[in-house]
């Protein structure tokens, strides 16, 4: 796996690079700031980018903003955000597109689990820390929010979690676009995700699925 690392801490950056190299992966570029990260991804064409959220030049959410820019130009690239805190502003959109992970640095306790999460994201899956999921779904919690869904609705939701559009879901399940739209509307209603300009309902549905499946 070809990996680009975006991390401003030299100690953490080099330690992560050594860990990946020892596991057989190829670290093709390392960047200490967001502009350098974007340039490195464009030049190296990696399979995965590991990005710290707080990076220069502003040391706020530069890494997360860079991740969104990278996703626009490299939609098939796996992206894993690493952070010491949960940032939700840019993450909800990235989650819904798949090939995305969000791990908290101080909650990565097992190296093998960490490496497995990276490979899972690079292969098209997701890797989300439970605390991240909890913050992103906010108050949309229930004992078993998926219990009311039909088998077909669960299939549709699973494909939504892979980042597929309604058209892509329709092709995969041999359904019409209108039928998929009906299923999605039913899913959102059963999960009690009311229409709101403040919430990304489709993303919240995906997060509930990832948290319970």
Short mmCIF file of N, CA and C in Angstrom, two decimals, residues 66-150:
data_model
loop_
_atom_site.label_atom_id
_atom_site.label_comp_id
_atom_site.label_asym_id
_atom_site.label_seq_id
_atom_site.Cartn_x
_atom_site.Cartn_y
_atom_site.Cartn_z
N UNK A 66 -7.90 20.22 4.13
CA UNK A 66 -7.09 19.63 3.06
C UNK A 66 -7.67 18.29 2.62
N UNK A 67 -8.19 17.52 3.59
CA UNK A 67 -8.79 16.22 3.26
C UNK A 67 -9.97 16.40 2.31
N UNK A 68 -10.79 17.41 2.55
CA UNK A 68 -11.94 17.64 1.66
C UNK A 68 -11.49 18.04 0.27
N UNK A 69 -10.45 18.86 0.17
CA UNK A 69 -9.93 19.24 -1.15
C UNK A 69 -9.35 18.02 -1.87
N UNK A 70 -8.64 17.20 -1.12
CA UNK A 70 -8.05 15.99 -1.71
C UNK A 70 -9.14 15.04 -2.19
N UNK A 71 -10.22 14.90 -1.41
CA UNK A 71 -11.32 14.03 -1.81
C UNK A 71 -11.95 14.49 -3.13
N UNK A 72 -12.05 15.79 -3.33
CA UNK A 72 -12.63 16.31 -4.57
C UNK A 72 -11.82 15.92 -5.79
N UNK A 73 -10.50 15.87 -5.66
CA UNK A 73 -9.64 15.57 -6.80
C UNK A 73 -9.21 14.11 -6.86
N UNK A 74 -9.34 13.39 -5.74
CA UNK A 74 -8.94 11.98 -5.69
C UNK A 74 -10.04 11.18 -4.99
N UNK A 75 -11.18 10.98 -5.65
CA UNK A 75 -12.33 10.33 -5.00
C UNK A 75 -12.10 8.88 -4.61
N UNK A 76 -11.11 8.21 -5.20
CA UNK A 76 -10.85 6.81 -4.88
C UNK A 76 -9.77 6.64 -3.81
N UNK A 77 -9.25 7.74 -3.31
CA UNK A 77 -8.19 7.68 -2.31
C UNK A 77 -8.76 7.41 -0.92
N UNK A 78 -8.16 6.50 -0.18
CA UNK A 78 -8.53 6.29 1.21
C UNK A 78 -7.96 7.41 2.07
N UNK A 79 -8.78 7.93 2.97
CA UNK A 79 -8.34 9.02 3.84
C UNK A 79 -8.62 8.65 5.29
N UNK A 80 -7.59 8.76 6.12
CA UNK A 80 -7.74 8.52 7.56
C UNK A 80 -7.31 9.78 8.30
N UNK A 81 -8.23 10.37 9.04
CA UNK A 81 -7.91 11.51 9.89
C UNK A 81 -7.48 11.01 11.27
N UNK A 82 -6.43 11.61 11.78
CA UNK A 82 -5.97 11.33 13.13
C UNK A 82 -6.06 12.62 13.93
N UNK A 83 -6.51 12.53 15.16
CA UNK A 83 -6.66 13.74 15.95
C UNK A 83 -6.68 13.41 17.43
N UNK A 84 -6.53 14.44 18.24
CA UNK A 84 -6.69 14.31 19.69
C UNK A 84 -8.05 14.80 20.13
N UNK A 85 -8.85 15.27 19.17
CA UNK A 85 -10.19 15.76 19.48
C UNK A 85 -11.11 15.44 18.30
N UNK A 86 -12.41 15.62 18.50
CA UNK A 86 -13.39 15.32 17.45
C UNK A 86 -13.78 16.61 16.75
N UNK A 87 -13.59 16.65 15.44
CA UNK A 87 -13.98 17.79 14.61
C UNK A 87 -15.07 17.31 13.67
N UNK A 88 -16.24 17.94 13.70
CA UNK A 88 -17.38 17.45 12.93
C UNK A 88 -17.68 18.25 11.67
N UNK A 89 -17.15 19.45 11.58
CA UNK A 89 -17.55 20.35 10.48
C UNK A 89 -17.31 19.74 9.11
N UNK A 90 -16.15 19.14 8.91
CA UNK A 90 -15.81 18.60 7.59
C UNK A 90 -16.00 17.09 7.51
N UNK A 91 -16.15 16.44 8.64
CA UNK A 91 -16.14 14.98 8.68
C UNK A 91 -17.42 14.35 8.15
N UNK A 92 -18.57 14.98 8.37
CA UNK A 92 -19.83 14.35 7.97
C UNK A 92 -19.88 14.10 6.47
N UNK A 93 -19.39 15.04 5.68
CA UNK A 93 -19.40 14.85 4.23
C UNK A 93 -18.43 13.74 3.82
N UNK A 94 -17.29 13.66 4.47
CA UNK A 94 -16.31 12.63 4.13
C UNK A 94 -16.83 11.24 4.49
N UNK A 95 -17.52 11.12 5.60
CA UNK A 95 -18.05 9.82 6.02
C UNK A 95 -18.99 9.26 4.97
N UNK A 96 -19.86 10.10 4.43
CA UNK A 96 -20.89 9.62 3.51
C UNK A 96 -20.32 9.12 2.19
N UNK A 97 -19.07 9.47 1.88
CA UNK A 97 -18.47 9.08 0.61
C UNK A 97 -17.66 7.79 0.71
N UNK A 98 -17.53 7.24 1.91
CA UNK A 98 -16.78 6.00 2.07
C UNK A 98 -15.28 6.23 1.96
N UNK A 99 -14.50 5.14 2.05
CA UNK A 99 -13.04 5.21 2.00
C UNK A 99 -12.51 6.24 2.99
N UNK A 100 -13.06 6.18 4.20
CA UNK A 100 -12.74 7.22 5.18
C UNK A 100 -12.62 6.64 6.58
N UNK A 101 -11.64 7.13 7.32
CA UNK A 101 -11.48 6.74 8.70
C UNK A 101 -11.21 7.95 9.57
N UNK A 102 -11.61 7.86 10.82
CA UNK A 102 -11.38 8.94 11.77
C UNK A 102 -11.05 8.29 13.10
N UNK A 103 -9.79 8.38 13.50
CA UNK A 103 -9.31 7.73 14.71
C UNK A 103 -8.71 8.77 15.65
N UNK A 104 -8.96 8.59 16.95
CA UNK A 104 -8.39 9.47 17.95
C UNK A 104 -7.05 8.91 18.42
N UNK A 105 -6.03 9.75 18.40
CA UNK A 105 -4.67 9.30 18.68
C UNK A 105 -4.55 8.60 20.03
N UNK A 106 -5.16 9.16 21.05
CA UNK A 106 -4.99 8.59 22.39
C UNK A 106 -5.88 7.40 22.65
N UNK A 107 -6.65 6.95 21.61
CA UNK A 107 -7.49 5.76 21.77
C UNK A 107 -7.05 4.63 20.83
N UNK A 108 -5.90 4.81 20.20
CA UNK A 108 -5.33 3.73 19.39
C UNK A 108 -4.44 2.91 20.30
N UNK A 109 -4.97 1.79 20.75
CA UNK A 109 -4.27 0.99 21.76
C UNK A 109 -3.53 -0.22 21.19
N UNK A 110 -3.90 -0.64 19.99
CA UNK A 110 -3.33 -1.87 19.43
C UNK A 110 -2.81 -1.59 18.03
N UNK A 111 -1.55 -1.88 17.78
CA UNK A 111 -0.93 -1.60 16.49
C UNK A 111 -1.59 -2.40 15.37
N UNK A 112 -1.85 -3.68 15.63
CA UNK A 112 -2.46 -4.52 14.59
C UNK A 112 -3.85 -4.01 14.21
N UNK A 113 -4.63 -3.58 15.20
CA UNK A 113 -5.95 -3.02 14.92
C UNK A 113 -5.83 -1.75 14.09
N UNK A 114 -4.85 -0.93 14.43
CA UNK A 114 -4.63 0.31 13.70
C UNK A 114 -4.27 0.03 12.24
N UNK A 115 -3.35 -0.89 12.04
CA UNK A 115 -2.94 -1.23 10.67
C UNK A 115 -4.09 -1.86 9.89
N UNK A 116 -4.90 -2.67 10.56
CA UNK A 116 -6.06 -3.26 9.91
C UNK A 116 -7.05 -2.18 9.49
N UNK A 117 -7.23 -1.16 10.34
CA UNK A 117 -8.14 -0.06 10.00
C UNK A 117 -7.65 0.68 8.76
N UNK A 118 -6.34 0.91 8.67
CA UNK A 118 -5.78 1.60 7.51
C UNK A 118 -6.04 0.80 6.23
N UNK A 119 -5.80 -0.50 6.29
CA UNK A 119 -6.02 -1.35 5.11
C UNK A 119 -7.49 -1.39 4.73
N UNK A 120 -8.36 -1.40 5.72
CA UNK A 120 -9.80 -1.43 5.46
C UNK A 120 -10.25 -0.17 4.73
N UNK A 121 -9.74 0.98 5.15
CA UNK A 121 -10.10 2.23 4.49
C UNK A 121 -9.55 2.27 3.07
N UNK A 122 -8.30 1.86 2.90
CA UNK A 122 -7.69 1.86 1.56
C UNK A 122 -8.45 0.95 0.60
N UNK A 123 -9.08 -0.10 1.15
CA UNK A 123 -9.82 -1.05 0.32
C UNK A 123 -11.25 -0.58 0.04
N UNK A 124 -11.64 0.57 0.59
CA UNK A 124 -12.97 1.09 0.31
C UNK A 124 -13.91 1.13 1.48
N UNK A 125 -13.45 0.69 2.65
CA UNK A 125 -14.31 0.65 3.82
C UNK A 125 -14.17 1.86 4.71
N UNK A 126 -14.64 1.71 5.95
CA UNK A 126 -14.61 2.80 6.93
C UNK A 126 -13.98 2.33 8.23
N UNK A 127 -13.45 3.28 8.98
CA UNK A 127 -12.88 2.99 10.30
C UNK A 127 -13.12 4.21 11.16
N UNK A 128 -14.11 4.12 12.05
CA UNK A 128 -14.50 5.27 12.86
C UNK A 128 -14.42 4.93 14.35
N UNK A 129 -13.73 5.76 15.10
CA UNK A 129 -13.69 5.58 16.55
C UNK A 129 -15.10 5.75 17.10
N UNK A 130 -15.52 4.89 18.04
CA UNK A 130 -16.88 5.00 18.60
C UNK A 130 -17.20 6.38 19.17
N UNK A 131 -16.21 7.05 19.74
CA UNK A 131 -16.45 8.40 20.27
C UNK A 131 -16.75 9.38 19.15
N UNK A 132 -16.08 9.20 18.01
CA UNK A 132 -16.35 10.05 16.84
C UNK A 132 -17.77 9.83 16.36
N UNK A 133 -18.17 8.56 16.24
CA UNK A 133 -19.53 8.25 15.80
C UNK A 133 -20.55 8.87 16.74
N UNK A 134 -20.31 8.74 18.05
CA UNK A 134 -21.23 9.28 19.03
C UNK A 134 -21.40 10.78 18.87
N UNK A 135 -20.30 11.49 18.65
CA UNK A 135 -20.37 12.94 18.49
C UNK A 135 -21.07 13.33 17.18
N UNK A 136 -20.81 12.57 16.12
CA UNK A 136 -21.38 12.91 14.82
C UNK A 136 -22.89 12.67 14.77
N UNK A 137 -23.36 11.61 15.42
CA UNK A 137 -24.79 11.33 15.36
C UNK A 137 -25.55 12.11 16.43
N UNK A 138 -24.82 12.70 17.39
CA UNK A 138 -25.44 13.58 18.38
C UNK A 138 -26.58 12.91 19.10
N UNK A 139 -27.73 13.55 19.04
CA UNK A 139 -28.89 13.04 19.78
C UNK A 139 -29.65 11.96 19.06
N UNK A 140 -29.21 11.56 17.87
CA UNK A 140 -29.96 10.55 17.11
C UNK A 140 -29.57 9.16 17.56
N UNK A 141 -29.93 8.80 18.80
CA UNK A 141 -29.59 7.50 19.35
C UNK A 141 -30.86 6.78 19.78
N UNK A 142 -30.82 5.48 19.69
CA UNK A 142 -31.94 4.66 20.14
C UNK A 142 -31.38 3.31 20.51
N UNK A 143 -32.19 2.50 21.24
CA UNK A 143 -31.72 1.19 21.68
C UNK A 143 -31.30 0.35 20.48
N UNK A 144 -32.11 0.33 19.45
CA UNK A 144 -31.78 -0.39 18.23
C UNK A 144 -32.43 0.35 17.06
N UNK A 145 -31.79 1.40 16.55
CA UNK A 145 -32.41 2.23 15.53
C UNK A 145 -32.66 1.52 14.21
N UNK A 146 -32.01 0.39 13.99
CA UNK A 146 -32.18 -0.31 12.71
C UNK A 146 -33.27 -1.39 12.76
N UNK A 147 -33.84 -1.60 13.93
CA UNK A 147 -34.79 -2.71 14.10
C UNK A 147 -36.00 -2.58 13.21
N UNK A 148 -36.42 -1.36 12.92
CA UNK A 148 -37.64 -1.14 12.14
C UNK A 148 -37.43 -1.28 10.64
N UNK A 149 -36.19 -1.37 10.21
CA UNK A 149 -35.90 -1.43 8.77
C UNK A 149 -36.17 -2.82 8.21
N UNK A 150 -36.68 -2.85 6.98
CA UNK A 150 -36.86 -4.12 6.28
C UNK A 150 -35.51 -4.63 5.79
#
